[in-house]
Amino acid sequence: MKVAIVHEWLDSYAGSERVVEQLLAEWPEADLFVICDFMPEAERGFLRGKPVKTSFIQRLPFARKHFRKYLGLMPIAIEQFDMSGYDLVLSSSHAVAKGVLTGPGQLHVSYVHSPMRYAWDLQHQYLREAKMEHGLKGAYTRHLLHKLRIWDRASAMNPDVVVANSTYIGERIRKAWRRDSITVHPPVDVDRFALKEDKQDFFLVASRMVPYKRIELIAEAFRRMPGRRLVVVGDGTNAPMVREAAAGAPNIEFRGRVGTAELVRLTQDACACVFAAEEDFGIATVEAQACGTPVIAFGKGGARDIVIPGQTGSFFDTQSADAIIAAVESFDTLSIAPAACRANAERFSHGAFRAAMRRVVEEAMR
């Protein structure tokens, strides 16, 4: 059986690339297609030396630094890949990869990280944050996103099977594309985050400081709880707002960016990790559970697939400092075993992902 794996682009080793890595581990004979490949040499190990086939966008002017500005050409680029010689096509899609063209007698299974957020329900937030709500540039961007929505829904009919990375993304797929999906959670390297039973008396938030993460709410909540210690790891555009929310609070410690070993140690030692974002899935939530660390999370999005209330953590219902305070104070009444958190995390291991994807393909081929 000839297999092709289709992915949007390669420029950094992040969440969607970890999916590609495990697909390549399960189907090592597969050919790999991407719109463009600018992955640094130091991060290419997950490709195992496999050659990468790219589109015409790879050769366009300034593509190395600005390939995302060619988004309007990407539907054409993905449709130019010739899949006619393959029995199985696996696409890893957060933008256009699911639009690859296949014919009768070929099986196309698309693993969807999310429909294009910026083209659908988050368009207005995207334009606002990019400061393109007005003017000619904003008008052009709205026109482009309108065209992308039309193509996105039409091309959503291309895959034979749609796989969502969480129940939440399955709901977004149904809303945007009017398609049903199967849920297979993304792979998490749970072995890198070892169980530790003994915990220390501090809460941890480790994340990029960007607006949707809402870390400023966690900082405000702990500023109002001076008896509880919070360690904040990470940096980003929202860092000044987070520091302002924590101003004058000696119980809040900022560590900035830390190395992997230090992040693992802090996650293992924390009495709980706190997450305030509405995530598509939430790999960091699983990593915390793998360390045996309970999670206090906003109860919408992918976290609902991960945390088991009362057994491995708890939820708060609104993104507000008051809700976080109530959740942290009620955390003391819970009796959560680190071993239960670790066992929960095992559901999201590399092996579990590969076995689930193999089952999806085998059932579709029957």
mmCIF file of C-alpha atoms in Angstrom:
data_model
loop_
_atom_site.group_PDB
_atom_site.id
_atom_site.type_symbol
_atom_site.label_atom_id
_atom_site.label_comp_id
_atom_site.label_asym_id
_atom_site.label_seq_id
_atom_site.Cartn_x
_atom_site.Cartn_y
_atom_site.Cartn_z
ATOM 1 C CA MET A 1 0.000 0.000 0.000
ATOM 2 C CA LYS A 2 1.398 3.395 -1.010
ATOM 3 C CA VAL A 3 0.938 6.095 1.632
ATOM 4 C CA ALA A 4 1.245 9.891 1.489
ATOM 5 C CA ILE A 5 1.263 12.300 4.437
ATOM 6 C CA VAL A 6 0.258 15.901 3.659
ATOM 7 C CA HIS A 7 0.958 18.766 6.065
ATOM 8 C CA GLU A 8 0.626 22.551 5.722
ATOM 9 C CA TRP A 9 4.163 23.797 6.280
ATOM 10 C CA LEU A 10 7.316 23.076 8.264
ATOM 11 C CA ASP A 11 8.938 25.972 10.084
ATOM 12 C CA SER A 12 9.111 24.890 13.737
ATOM 13 C CA TYR A 13 8.670 21.733 15.772
ATOM 14 C CA ALA A 14 5.337 22.358 17.514
ATOM 15 C CA GLY A 15 2.079 20.545 18.230
ATOM 16 C CA SER A 16 1.009 19.730 14.669
ATOM 17 C CA GLU A 17 4.536 18.566 13.807
ATOM 18 C CA ARG A 18 4.346 16.094 16.684
ATOM 19 C CA VAL A 19 1.316 14.588 14.949
ATOM 20 C CA VAL A 20 3.299 14.294 11.704
ATOM 21 C CA GLU A 21 6.141 12.687 13.658
ATOM 22 C CA GLN A 22 3.857 9.953 14.986
ATOM 23 C CA LEU A 23 2.161 9.415 11.624
ATOM 24 C CA LEU A 24 5.630 8.865 10.153
ATOM 25 C CA ALA A 25 6.420 6.463 12.993
ATOM 26 C CA GLU A 26 3.288 4.422 12.219
ATOM 27 C CA TRP A 27 3.652 4.640 8.415
ATOM 28 C CA PRO A 28 7.438 4.957 7.916
ATOM 29 C CA GLU A 29 7.106 4.134 4.214
ATOM 30 C CA ALA A 30 4.962 7.242 3.565
ATOM 31 C CA ASP A 31 5.993 10.101 1.276
ATOM 32 C CA LEU A 32 5.737 13.551 2.874
ATOM 33 C CA PHE A 33 4.225 16.594 1.134
ATOM 34 C CA VAL A 34 4.152 20.161 2.536
ATOM 35 C CA ILE A 35 3.396 23.561 1.005
ATOM 36 C CA CYS A 36 6.795 24.860 2.105
ATOM 37 C CA ASP A 37 9.661 23.621 4.247
ATOM 38 C CA PHE A 38 11.813 26.067 6.202
ATOM 39 C CA MET A 39 12.397 23.845 9.231
ATOM 40 C CA PRO A 40 15.765 24.600 10.887
ATOM 41 C CA GLU A 41 18.315 21.788 10.684
ATOM 42 C CA ALA A 42 18.461 21.531 14.474
ATOM 43 C CA GLU A 43 14.725 20.658 14.612
ATOM 44 C CA ARG A 44 14.511 18.220 11.678
ATOM 45 C CA GLY A 45 15.264 15.057 13.653
ATOM 46 C CA PHE A 46 11.589 14.058 13.827
ATOM 47 C CA LEU A 47 11.566 13.677 10.009
ATOM 48 C CA ARG A 48 14.114 10.819 10.277
ATOM 49 C CA GLY A 49 15.903 11.986 7.159
ATOM 50 C CA LYS A 50 12.787 11.624 4.991
ATOM 51 C CA PRO A 51 12.782 13.813 1.860
ATOM 52 C CA VAL A 52 10.070 16.484 1.774
ATOM 53 C CA LYS A 53 8.133 17.393 -1.379
ATOM 54 C CA THR A 54 7.116 21.071 -1.510
ATOM 55 C CA SER A 55 4.847 23.293 -3.638
ATOM 56 C CA PHE A 56 5.579 26.320 -5.820
ATOM 57 C CA ILE A 57 5.216 28.578 -2.754
ATOM 58 C CA GLN A 58 8.612 27.298 -1.575
ATOM 59 C CA ARG A 59 10.222 29.230 -4.444
ATOM 60 C CA LEU A 60 8.259 32.489 -4.258
ATOM 61 C CA PRO A 61 10.053 35.733 -3.255
ATOM 62 C CA PHE A 62 10.542 36.263 0.484
ATOM 63 C CA ALA A 63 8.765 32.965 1.257
ATOM 64 C CA ARG A 64 11.307 31.940 3.880
ATOM 65 C CA LYS A 65 10.279 34.729 6.248
ATOM 66 C CA HIS A 66 6.826 35.620 4.951
ATOM 67 C CA PHE A 67 5.250 32.425 3.581
ATOM 68 C CA ARG A 68 2.090 32.983 5.652
ATOM 69 C CA LYS A 69 1.405 36.079 3.546
ATOM 70 C CA TYR A 70 0.821 33.694 0.634
ATOM 71 C CA LEU A 71 -2.189 32.188 2.426
ATOM 72 C CA GLY A 72 -4.459 33.187 -0.471
ATOM 73 C CA LEU A 73 -2.408 30.981 -2.829
ATOM 74 C CA MET A 74 -2.277 27.969 -0.522
ATOM 75 C CA PRO A 75 -5.576 26.369 -1.647
ATOM 76 C CA ILE A 76 -4.183 26.324 -5.213
ATOM 77 C CA ALA A 77 -0.839 24.984 -3.969
ATOM 78 C CA ILE A 78 -2.369 22.101 -2.011
ATOM 79 C CA GLU A 79 -4.526 21.091 -4.982
ATOM 80 C CA GLN A 80 -1.442 20.829 -7.231
ATOM 81 C CA PHE A 81 0.011 17.853 -5.337
ATOM 82 C CA ASP A 82 -0.476 14.700 -7.415
ATOM 83 C CA MET A 83 -1.892 12.010 -5.124
ATOM 84 C CA SER A 84 -2.957 9.668 -7.933
ATOM 85 C CA GLY A 85 -0.354 7.013 -7.122
ATOM 86 C CA TYR A 86 -1.320 6.580 -3.458
ATOM 87 C CA ASP A 87 -3.744 4.172 -1.814
ATOM 88 C CA LEU A 88 -3.871 6.060 1.517
ATOM 89 C CA VAL A 89 -3.549 9.821 2.037
ATOM 90 C CA LEU A 90 -3.230 11.153 5.585
ATOM 91 C CA SER A 91 -3.495 14.929 5.939
ATOM 92 C CA SER A 92 -2.550 16.892 9.047
ATOM 93 C CA SER A 93 -4.624 20.041 8.689
ATOM 94 C CA HIS A 94 -5.061 23.340 10.506
ATOM 95 C CA ALA A 95 -5.534 25.397 7.343
ATOM 96 C CA VAL A 96 -5.555 23.870 3.861
ATOM 97 C CA ALA A 97 -3.986 20.372 3.942
ATOM 98 C CA LYS A 98 -7.377 18.646 4.003
ATOM 99 C CA GLY A 99 -8.049 20.171 0.564
ATOM 100 C CA VAL A 100 -5.637 17.817 -1.206
ATOM 101 C CA LEU A 101 -7.367 16.080 -4.138
ATOM 102 C CA THR A 102 -7.945 12.313 -4.227
ATOM 103 C CA GLY A 103 -10.025 10.048 -6.431
ATOM 104 C CA PRO A 104 -12.079 6.840 -6.309
ATOM 105 C CA GLY A 105 -10.226 3.897 -4.839
ATOM 106 C CA GLN A 106 -8.135 6.153 -2.601
ATOM 107 C CA LEU A 107 -8.740 6.672 1.116
ATOM 108 C CA HIS A 108 -8.170 10.181 2.492
ATOM 109 C CA VAL A 109 -8.151 10.492 6.292
ATOM 110 C CA SER A 110 -7.716 14.064 7.542
ATOM 111 C CA TYR A 111 -6.499 14.732 11.085
ATOM 112 C CA VAL A 112 -7.865 18.202 11.841
ATOM 113 C CA HIS A 113 -6.212 20.368 14.486
ATOM 114 C CA SER A 114 -8.876 23.023 13.896
ATOM 115 C CA PRO A 115 -10.819 24.656 11.076
ATOM 116 C CA MET A 116 -9.116 27.939 10.162
ATOM 117 C CA ARG A 117 -9.847 29.968 13.278
ATOM 118 C CA TYR A 118 -9.045 33.314 11.625
ATOM 119 C CA ALA A 119 -11.474 32.587 8.774
ATOM 120 C CA TRP A 120 -14.397 31.488 10.938
ATOM 121 C CA ASP A 121 -15.525 32.442 14.442
ATOM 122 C CA LEU A 122 -12.280 34.212 15.411
ATOM 123 C CA GLN A 123 -12.109 36.477 12.354
ATOM 124 C CA HIS A 124 -13.075 39.630 14.258
ATOM 125 C CA GLN A 125 -10.587 38.901 17.062
ATOM 126 C CA TYR A 126 -7.841 38.271 14.483
ATOM 127 C CA LEU A 127 -8.528 41.552 12.674
ATOM 128 C CA ARG A 128 -8.678 43.455 15.959
ATOM 129 C CA GLU A 129 -5.377 42.068 17.264
ATOM 130 C CA ALA A 130 -3.717 42.651 13.881
ATOM 131 C CA LYS A 131 -5.064 46.241 13.899
ATOM 132 C CA MET A 132 -6.793 45.667 10.556
ATOM 133 C CA GLU A 133 -10.370 46.509 11.491
ATOM 134 C CA HIS A 134 -10.385 49.497 9.115
ATOM 135 C CA GLY A 135 -8.676 50.765 5.982
ATOM 136 C CA LEU A 136 -7.746 49.195 2.648
ATOM 137 C CA LYS A 137 -5.581 46.480 4.185
ATOM 138 C CA GLY A 138 -8.443 45.479 6.467
ATOM 139 C CA ALA A 139 -10.916 45.457 3.566
ATOM 140 C CA TYR A 140 -8.609 43.260 1.487
ATOM 141 C CA THR A 141 -8.099 40.864 4.408
ATOM 142 C CA ARG A 142 -11.862 40.561 4.940
ATOM 143 C CA HIS A 143 -12.290 39.786 1.228
ATOM 144 C CA LEU A 144 -9.533 37.162 1.388
ATOM 145 C CA LEU A 145 -11.038 35.504 4.468
ATOM 146 C CA HIS A 146 -14.460 35.472 2.794
ATOM 147 C CA LYS A 147 -12.989 33.611 -0.192
ATOM 148 C CA LEU A 148 -11.131 31.245 2.136
ATOM 149 C CA ARG A 149 -14.355 30.394 3.995
ATOM 150 C CA ILE A 150 -16.054 29.418 0.743
ATOM 151 C CA TRP A 151 -13.106 27.214 -0.280
ATOM 152 C CA ASP A 152 -12.679 25.838 3.239
ATOM 153 C CA ARG A 153 -16.234 24.514 3.486
ATOM 154 C CA ALA A 154 -16.178 23.150 -0.083
ATOM 155 C CA SER A 155 -12.829 21.378 0.439
ATOM 156 C CA ALA A 156 -14.054 19.924 3.746
ATOM 157 C CA MET A 157 -15.932 17.423 1.580
ATOM 158 C CA ASN A 158 -12.631 16.063 0.182
ATOM 159 C CA PRO A 159 -11.612 13.732 3.049
ATOM 160 C CA ASP A 160 -13.382 10.390 3.358
ATOM 161 C CA VAL A 161 -12.857 10.470 7.129
ATOM 162 C CA VAL A 162 -12.397 13.547 9.334
ATOM 163 C CA VAL A 163 -10.592 13.086 12.642
ATOM 164 C CA ALA A 164 -10.774 15.843 15.283
ATOM 165 C CA ASN A 165 -8.098 16.294 17.939
ATOM 166 C CA SER A 166 -10.707 16.872 20.675
ATOM 167 C CA THR A 167 -14.451 16.852 21.254
ATOM 168 C CA TYR A 168 -14.324 20.656 21.199
ATOM 169 C CA ILE A 169 -12.719 20.702 17.731
ATOM 170 C CA GLY A 170 -15.328 18.165 16.618
ATOM 171 C CA GLU A 171 -17.980 20.729 17.563
ATOM 172 C CA ARG A 172 -16.164 23.451 15.593
ATOM 173 C CA ILE A 173 -15.915 21.117 12.582
ATOM 174 C CA ARG A 174 -19.655 20.447 12.745
ATOM 175 C CA LYS A 175 -20.407 24.165 12.983
ATOM 176 C CA ALA A 176 -18.059 25.332 10.214
ATOM 177 C CA TRP A 177 -18.198 22.389 7.796
ATOM 178 C CA ARG A 178 -21.425 20.559 8.732
ATOM 179 C CA ARG A 179 -19.423 17.306 8.951
ATOM 180 C CA ASP A 180 -19.221 14.631 11.620
ATOM 181 C CA SER A 181 -15.810 13.562 12.898
ATOM 182 C CA ILE A 182 -14.047 10.952 14.978
ATOM 183 C CA THR A 183 -12.057 12.146 17.989
ATOM 184 C CA VAL A 184 -8.441 11.000 18.360
ATOM 185 C CA HIS A 185 -6.450 13.022 20.870
ATOM 186 C CA PRO A 186 -3.008 14.248 19.781
ATOM 187 C CA PRO A 187 0.152 12.465 20.931
ATOM 188 C CA VAL A 188 1.872 13.687 24.094
ATOM 189 C CA ASP A 189 5.351 12.636 25.197
ATOM 190 C CA VAL A 190 4.186 11.545 28.647
ATOM 191 C CA ASP A 191 7.442 9.626 29.246
ATOM 192 C CA ARG A 192 9.357 12.919 29.331
ATOM 193 C CA PHE A 193 7.224 14.063 32.282
ATOM 194 C CA ALA A 194 7.778 11.461 34.993
ATOM 195 C CA LEU A 195 5.482 10.922 37.980
ATOM 196 C CA LYS A 196 6.475 12.547 41.267
ATOM 197 C CA GLU A 197 4.408 11.846 44.361
ATOM 198 C CA ASP A 198 5.808 14.537 46.690
ATOM 199 C CA LYS A 199 4.484 18.011 46.002
ATOM 200 C CA GLN A 200 5.502 21.439 47.244
ATOM 201 C CA ASP A 201 3.310 24.294 48.396
ATOM 202 C CA PHE A 202 3.049 26.360 45.216
ATOM 203 C CA PHE A 203 0.784 26.617 42.185
ATOM 204 C CA LEU A 204 2.240 26.815 38.671
ATOM 205 C CA VAL A 205 1.242 28.505 35.434
ATOM 206 C CA ALA A 206 3.554 27.758 32.496
ATOM 207 C CA SER A 207 2.559 29.201 29.130
ATOM 208 C CA ARG A 208 3.240 31.642 26.334
ATOM 209 C CA MET A 209 1.961 35.037 27.467
ATOM 210 C CA VAL A 210 -0.466 35.826 24.654
ATOM 211 C CA PRO A 211 -3.952 37.335 25.029
ATOM 212 C CA TYR A 212 -6.114 34.204 24.764
ATOM 213 C CA LYS A 213 -4.162 32.425 27.528
ATOM 214 C CA ARG A 214 -5.660 34.921 30.050
ATOM 215 C CA ILE A 215 -2.695 34.602 32.425
ATOM 216 C CA GLU A 216 -3.376 38.098 33.758
ATOM 217 C CA LEU A 217 -6.544 36.676 35.364
ATOM 218 C CA ILE A 218 -4.506 34.027 37.192
ATOM 219 C CA ALA A 219 -2.038 36.709 38.352
ATOM 220 C CA GLU A 220 -4.873 38.932 39.608
ATOM 221 C CA ALA A 221 -6.471 36.011 41.425
ATOM 222 C CA PHE A 222 -3.279 35.120 43.299
ATOM 223 C CA ARG A 223 -2.550 38.772 44.085
ATOM 224 C CA ARG A 224 -5.845 38.665 45.965
ATOM 225 C CA MET A 225 -4.776 35.440 47.724
ATOM 226 C CA PRO A 226 -1.538 36.530 49.430
ATOM 227 C CA GLY A 227 -1.346 33.298 51.421
ATOM 228 C CA ARG A 228 -0.916 31.178 48.285
ATOM 229 C CA ARG A 229 2.271 31.074 46.235
ATOM 230 C CA LEU A 230 2.226 31.205 42.419
ATOM 231 C CA VAL A 231 5.172 30.543 40.096
ATOM 232 C CA VAL A 232 4.779 31.963 36.578
ATOM 233 C CA VAL A 233 6.866 30.503 33.731
ATOM 234 C CA GLY A 234 6.908 31.931 30.207
ATOM 235 C CA ASP A 235 7.091 35.151 28.247
ATOM 236 C CA GLY A 236 5.324 36.853 25.354
ATOM 237 C CA THR A 237 3.510 39.921 24.122
ATOM 238 C CA ASN A 238 1.119 39.946 27.072
ATOM 239 C CA ALA A 239 3.869 39.833 29.718
ATOM 240 C CA PRO A 240 3.527 43.542 30.715
ATOM 241 C CA MET A 241 -0.213 43.066 31.364
ATOM 242 C CA VAL A 242 0.458 39.949 33.445
ATOM 243 C CA ARG A 243 3.122 41.709 35.528
ATOM 244 C CA GLU A 244 0.812 44.669 36.035
ATOM 245 C CA ALA A 245 -1.924 42.334 37.292
ATOM 246 C CA ALA A 246 0.578 40.880 39.788
ATOM 247 C CA ALA A 247 2.029 44.252 40.866
ATOM 248 C CA GLY A 248 2.990 44.380 44.542
ATOM 249 C CA ALA A 249 2.278 40.690 45.214
ATOM 250 C CA PRO A 250 5.281 39.064 46.961
ATOM 251 C CA ASN A 251 3.610 35.639 46.644
ATOM 252 C CA ILE A 252 3.926 35.692 42.829
ATOM 253 C CA GLU A 253 7.286 34.744 41.337
ATOM 254 C CA PHE A 254 8.165 35.243 37.651
ATOM 255 C CA ARG A 255 10.739 32.845 36.208
ATOM 256 C CA GLY A 256 10.545 33.901 32.540
ATOM 257 C CA ARG A 257 11.500 31.292 29.982
ATOM 258 C CA VAL A 258 13.126 28.171 31.393
ATOM 259 C CA GLY A 259 14.720 25.083 29.884
ATOM 260 C CA THR A 260 12.923 21.783 29.472
ATOM 261 C CA ALA A 261 14.554 20.176 32.524
ATOM 262 C CA GLU A 262 13.553 23.086 34.760
ATOM 263 C CA LEU A 263 10.000 23.107 33.379
ATOM 264 C CA VAL A 264 9.636 19.395 34.108
ATOM 265 C CA ARG A 265 10.986 19.867 37.651
ATOM 266 C CA LEU A 266 8.610 22.739 38.395
ATOM 267 C CA THR A 267 5.641 20.811 36.980
ATOM 268 C CA GLN A 268 6.548 17.778 39.098
ATOM 269 C CA ASP A 269 6.892 19.871 42.261
ATOM 270 C CA ALA A 270 3.758 22.036 41.938
ATOM 271 C CA CYS A 271 0.731 21.197 44.049
ATOM 272 C CA ALA A 272 -1.430 22.098 41.015
ATOM 273 C CA CYS A 273 -1.160 23.723 37.588
ATOM 274 C CA VAL A 274 -3.620 26.464 36.644
ATOM 275 C CA PHE A 275 -4.892 27.082 33.090
ATOM 276 C CA ALA A 276 -7.315 29.876 32.144
ATOM 277 C CA ALA A 277 -7.412 29.526 28.332
ATOM 278 C CA GLU A 278 -10.064 27.973 26.121
ATOM 279 C CA GLU A 279 -7.767 25.534 24.315
ATOM 280 C CA ASP A 280 -8.363 23.378 21.272
ATOM 281 C CA PHE A 281 -6.807 20.539 23.265
ATOM 282 C CA GLY A 282 -4.091 21.486 25.770
ATOM 283 C CA ILE A 283 -0.880 19.439 25.659
ATOM 284 C CA ALA A 284 0.539 21.215 28.728
ATOM 285 C CA THR A 285 -2.497 19.996 30.694
ATOM 286 C CA VAL A 286 -1.622 16.382 29.859
ATOM 287 C CA GLU A 287 2.052 16.987 30.705
ATOM 288 C CA ALA A 288 1.028 18.230 34.144
ATOM 289 C CA GLN A 289 -1.113 15.147 34.691
ATOM 290 C CA ALA A 290 1.809 12.940 33.588
ATOM 291 C CA CYS A 291 3.847 14.426 36.445
ATOM 292 C CA GLY A 292 1.081 13.435 38.864
ATOM 293 C CA THR A 293 0.092 17.086 39.227
ATOM 294 C CA PRO A 294 -3.595 18.049 39.504
ATOM 295 C CA VAL A 295 -4.986 20.654 37.113
ATOM 296 C CA ILE A 296 -7.312 23.586 37.779
ATOM 297 C CA ALA A 297 -8.618 24.685 34.382
ATOM 298 C CA PHE A 298 -11.235 26.746 32.610
ATOM 299 C CA GLY A 299 -13.992 24.258 31.925
ATOM 300 C CA LYS A 300 -14.421 24.807 28.189
ATOM 301 C CA GLY A 301 -12.488 23.563 25.186
ATOM 302 C CA GLY A 302 -10.104 20.632 25.111
ATOM 303 C CA ALA A 303 -9.540 20.555 28.869
ATOM 304 C CA ARG A 304 -12.891 18.786 29.262
ATOM 305 C CA ASP A 305 -11.436 15.793 27.396
ATOM 306 C CA ILE A 306 -8.421 15.666 29.706
ATOM 307 C CA VAL A 307 -9.245 16.528 33.323
ATOM 308 C CA ILE A 308 -11.512 14.227 35.338
ATOM 309 C CA PRO A 309 -13.263 16.506 37.875
ATOM 310 C CA GLY A 310 -12.676 15.462 41.461
ATOM 311 C CA GLN A 311 -10.224 12.732 40.439
ATOM 312 C CA THR A 312 -7.415 14.524 38.580
ATOM 313 C CA GLY A 313 -8.373 18.188 38.998
ATOM 314 C CA SER A 314 -11.238 20.654 38.779
ATOM 315 C CA PHE A 315 -12.840 23.254 36.509
ATOM 316 C CA PHE A 316 -13.974 26.848 36.875
ATOM 317 C CA ASP A 317 -16.873 28.036 34.720
ATOM 318 C CA THR A 318 -15.966 31.616 33.771
ATOM 319 C CA GLN A 319 -12.749 33.336 32.746
ATOM 320 C CA SER A 320 -12.555 35.651 35.736
ATOM 321 C CA ALA A 321 -10.314 36.187 38.749
ATOM 322 C CA ASP A 322 -13.257 35.494 41.085
ATOM 323 C CA ALA A 323 -13.875 32.091 39.497
ATOM 324 C CA ILE A 324 -10.181 31.187 39.750
ATOM 325 C CA ILE A 325 -10.099 32.206 43.410
ATOM 326 C CA ALA A 326 -13.121 30.020 44.171
ATOM 327 C CA ALA A 327 -11.559 27.060 42.324
ATOM 328 C CA VAL A 328 -8.217 27.391 44.123
ATOM 329 C CA GLU A 329 -9.900 27.677 47.528
ATOM 330 C CA SER A 330 -12.068 24.617 46.875
ATOM 331 C CA PHE A 331 -8.984 22.688 45.703
ATOM 332 C CA ASP A 332 -8.054 22.159 49.375
ATOM 333 C CA THR A 333 -11.185 20.031 49.832
ATOM 334 C CA LEU A 334 -10.179 17.592 47.079
ATOM 335 C CA SER A 335 -8.184 14.426 47.667
ATOM 336 C CA ILE A 336 -6.336 13.758 44.412
ATOM 337 C CA ALA A 337 -3.792 10.969 44.085
ATOM 338 C CA PRO A 338 -0.766 11.748 41.882
ATOM 339 C CA ALA A 339 -0.908 8.171 40.562
ATOM 340 C CA ALA A 340 -4.470 8.787 39.320
ATOM 341 C CA CYS A 341 -3.266 11.858 37.399
ATOM 342 C CA ARG A 342 -0.455 9.831 35.828
ATOM 343 C CA ALA A 343 -2.795 7.005 34.822
ATOM 344 C CA ASN A 344 -5.102 9.559 33.225
ATOM 345 C CA ALA A 345 -2.220 11.019 31.189
ATOM 346 C CA GLU A 346 -1.331 7.610 29.748
ATOM 347 C CA ARG A 347 -4.496 7.818 27.610
ATOM 348 C CA PHE A 348 -2.685 10.421 25.484
ATOM 349 C CA SER A 349 0.651 8.665 24.911
ATOM 350 C CA HIS A 350 2.400 8.302 21.561
ATOM 351 C CA GLY A 351 1.435 4.640 21.421
ATOM 352 C CA ALA A 352 -2.213 5.381 22.151
ATOM 353 C CA PHE A 353 -2.323 7.924 19.312
ATOM 354 C CA ARG A 354 -0.714 5.612 16.758
ATOM 355 C CA ALA A 355 -2.982 2.700 17.687
ATOM 356 C CA ALA A 356 -6.077 4.899 17.418
ATOM 357 C CA MET A 357 -5.087 6.247 13.993
ATOM 358 C CA ARG A 358 -4.314 2.737 12.751
ATOM 359 C CA ARG A 359 -7.790 1.625 13.881
ATOM 360 C CA VAL A 360 -9.426 4.566 12.073
ATOM 361 C CA VAL A 361 -7.679 3.628 8.818
ATOM 362 C CA GLU A 362 -8.361 -0.082 9.105
ATOM 363 C CA GLU A 363 -12.056 0.445 9.850
ATOM 364 C CA ALA A 364 -12.393 2.877 6.922
ATOM 365 C CA MET A 365 -10.818 0.334 4.562
ATOM 366 C CA ARG A 366 -13.240 -2.469 5.434
#
